[in-house]
């Protein structure tokens, strides 16, 4: 895809640790190689490299240095840049705004606003623009939800409605990843990711996700802070942005790379052979400041996902963040139960042991050494968590306002029979 108006590159900005204003880190160019395939190039600016406080954009694949990095993967997009761009939901919004499907990777990056995940920004000028001051407010949620509903209703349609509607689309924000309708909103405490229920949801997703974050925390996971608010007579889940810290003069930002980037893979089924907790823990051990702590935490998350049948635990639902120099797992987010018909075998989205993706205790235990956990300790983590999930999921869900009817719908998610079934 080419277009004469489409820029062939952009500057990449970064907000450094402790700062609230971005600086220019480097330049990204999207070109084609001799055979016509997409080729991405990134180079750090010299003045950035020479800063004493410079940090790499990606500790594995874009280390600080003078070289020109090239990639042919991901249509020429570097993983760490892709992580800062929109995903299914944001792309839908941008496409409807632009009136066409299938824009270039660069369009998606440049079209999305500055509330994107992590510490990066993108623009056509060598000097970064001043940070955005105005965010949607939590008070605007009912309106944002109505716009999101309209996008969901027209998901399969190419037409974009009238001009006023099109402008409204961008109000919901496009920069955060994921597929569910969402927006970024601000209150006096800071920034939140608002996740809306879809009119066609089988259950109250917002409230159930909130309950799963609470249940996860009680099972020893570090989870994102969340709360439920009402907008337009419906529940909305607010998840506190763990990559923003409100200061008197703006926001500090936390660098963030997804599990997809750590695994050097992408969101397609073709790339799935690298979707693996066992591979992910190896990478985590290489890049985080406290490898053993992070490895145990990832093990717990994997077990928890198996115990609540969260089969949407793909690598973009895991991330590593860095507030200063040190990297750690982000708090857990997007914890959603499913209730499939099969009670014998359920598969996580990522491989979790010798028997592949099978959400089963023996399978989870089979590679515990890679998580730096002795077999006995791993077994007792699983036993304890299983007992707690079984005994408390219902109380936690009801306590967080999940209805009796919704509890019945999700009951089959928890500690399903195959979790202890034979491999
Ligand atoms: N609390 C948070 N703070 C910062 N970024 C977040 C937070 N929660 C999620 N994200 C980012 O936003 C993306 C979408 O959020 P997610 O909850 O996964 O939505 P979806 O249900 O649509 O997949 C995630 O992939 C992650 O990059
Ligand atoms: Mg997600």
Tab-separated table of N, CA and C in Angstrom, residues 33 61 74 76 78 87 94 121 154 180 198 207 209-210 224 232 245 257 287 316 337 354 400 410 413:
chain	number	residue	atom	x	y	z
A	33	UNK	N	12.082	-3.157	0.834
A	33	UNK	CA	13.356	-3.688	0.352
A	33	UNK	C	13.282	-3.933	-1.158
A	61	UNK	N	15.901	-5.719	21.710
A	61	UNK	CA	16.086	-5.547	20.274
A	61	UNK	C	16.470	-4.138	19.835
A	74	UNK	N	6.582	-8.000	11.226
A	74	UNK	CA	5.459	-7.115	11.566
A	74	UNK	C	5.266	-5.979	10.552
A	76	UNK	N	7.371	-4.459	8.953
A	76	UNK	CA	8.401	-3.433	9.125
A	76	UNK	C	8.287	-2.643	10.420
A	78	UNK	N	8.769	-2.286	14.525
A	78	UNK	CA	9.460	-2.858	15.684
A	78	UNK	C	8.434	-3.157	16.782
A	87	UNK	N	-4.574	-1.271	18.656
A	87	UNK	CA	-4.758	-2.675	18.375
A	87	UNK	C	-6.128	-2.789	17.714
A	94	UNK	N	-9.919	4.290	14.147
A	94	UNK	CA	-9.161	5.112	13.195
A	94	UNK	C	-9.647	4.855	11.766
A	121	UNK	N	6.071	8.411	22.187
A	121	UNK	CA	5.175	9.234	21.389
A	121	UNK	C	5.723	9.289	19.971
A	154	UNK	N	-21.776	-0.659	14.452
A	154	UNK	CA	-21.403	-0.567	13.039
A	154	UNK	C	-20.103	-1.293	12.736
A	180	UNK	N	-11.676	-4.848	23.179
A	180	UNK	CA	-12.944	-4.412	23.764
A	180	UNK	C	-13.072	-2.893	23.697
A	198	UNK	N	-20.249	-4.367	26.278
A	198	UNK	CA	-20.839	-4.325	24.937
A	198	UNK	C	-22.297	-4.741	25.053
A	207	UNK	N	-18.115	-5.802	35.509
A	207	UNK	CA	-18.160	-6.187	36.915
A	207	UNK	C	-17.403	-7.502	37.153
A	209	UNK	N	-14.866	-8.669	35.370
A	209	UNK	CA	-13.415	-8.432	35.296
A	209	UNK	C	-12.922	-7.783	36.593
A	210	UNK	N	-13.719	-6.861	37.105
A	210	UNK	CA	-13.359	-6.230	38.387
A	210	UNK	C	-13.265	-7.302	39.482
A	224	UNK	N	-3.846	-4.892	38.732
A	224	UNK	CA	-4.142	-3.470	38.548
A	224	UNK	C	-5.309	-3.073	39.449
A	232	UNK	N	-24.644	6.270	32.259
A	232	UNK	CA	-25.793	5.998	31.401
A	232	UNK	C	-26.553	4.760	31.868
A	245	UNK	N	1.792	8.527	36.188
A	245	UNK	CA	1.750	9.008	37.561
A	245	UNK	C	1.515	10.505	37.510
A	257	UNK	N	6.717	-2.678	27.526
A	257	UNK	CA	6.746	-3.541	26.341
A	257	UNK	C	5.914	-4.785	26.623
A	287	UNK	N	15.479	-9.829	31.546
A	287	UNK	CA	15.342	-8.365	31.494
A	287	UNK	C	14.897	-7.708	32.796
A	316	UNK	N	-0.147	-10.298	24.614
A	316	UNK	CA	-0.375	-8.862	24.764
A	316	UNK	C	-1.111	-8.556	26.058
A	337	UNK	N	-12.868	-14.601	32.864
A	337	UNK	CA	-13.184	-16.027	32.840
A	337	UNK	C	-13.961	-16.396	31.582
A	354	UNK	N	4.818	-29.182	29.428
A	354	UNK	CA	5.166	-30.248	28.474
A	354	UNK	C	3.984	-30.637	27.590
A	400	UNK	N	-18.571	-8.113	44.930
A	400	UNK	CA	-18.281	-7.028	43.984
A	400	UNK	C	-19.491	-6.704	43.117
A	410	UNK	N	-21.027	-18.011	34.893
A	410	UNK	CA	-19.564	-18.186	34.902
A	410	UNK	C	-19.105	-19.302	35.839
A	413	UNK	N	-16.401	-21.809	35.065
A	413	UNK	CA	-15.040	-21.362	34.736
A	413	UNK	C	-14.021	-21.797	35.788
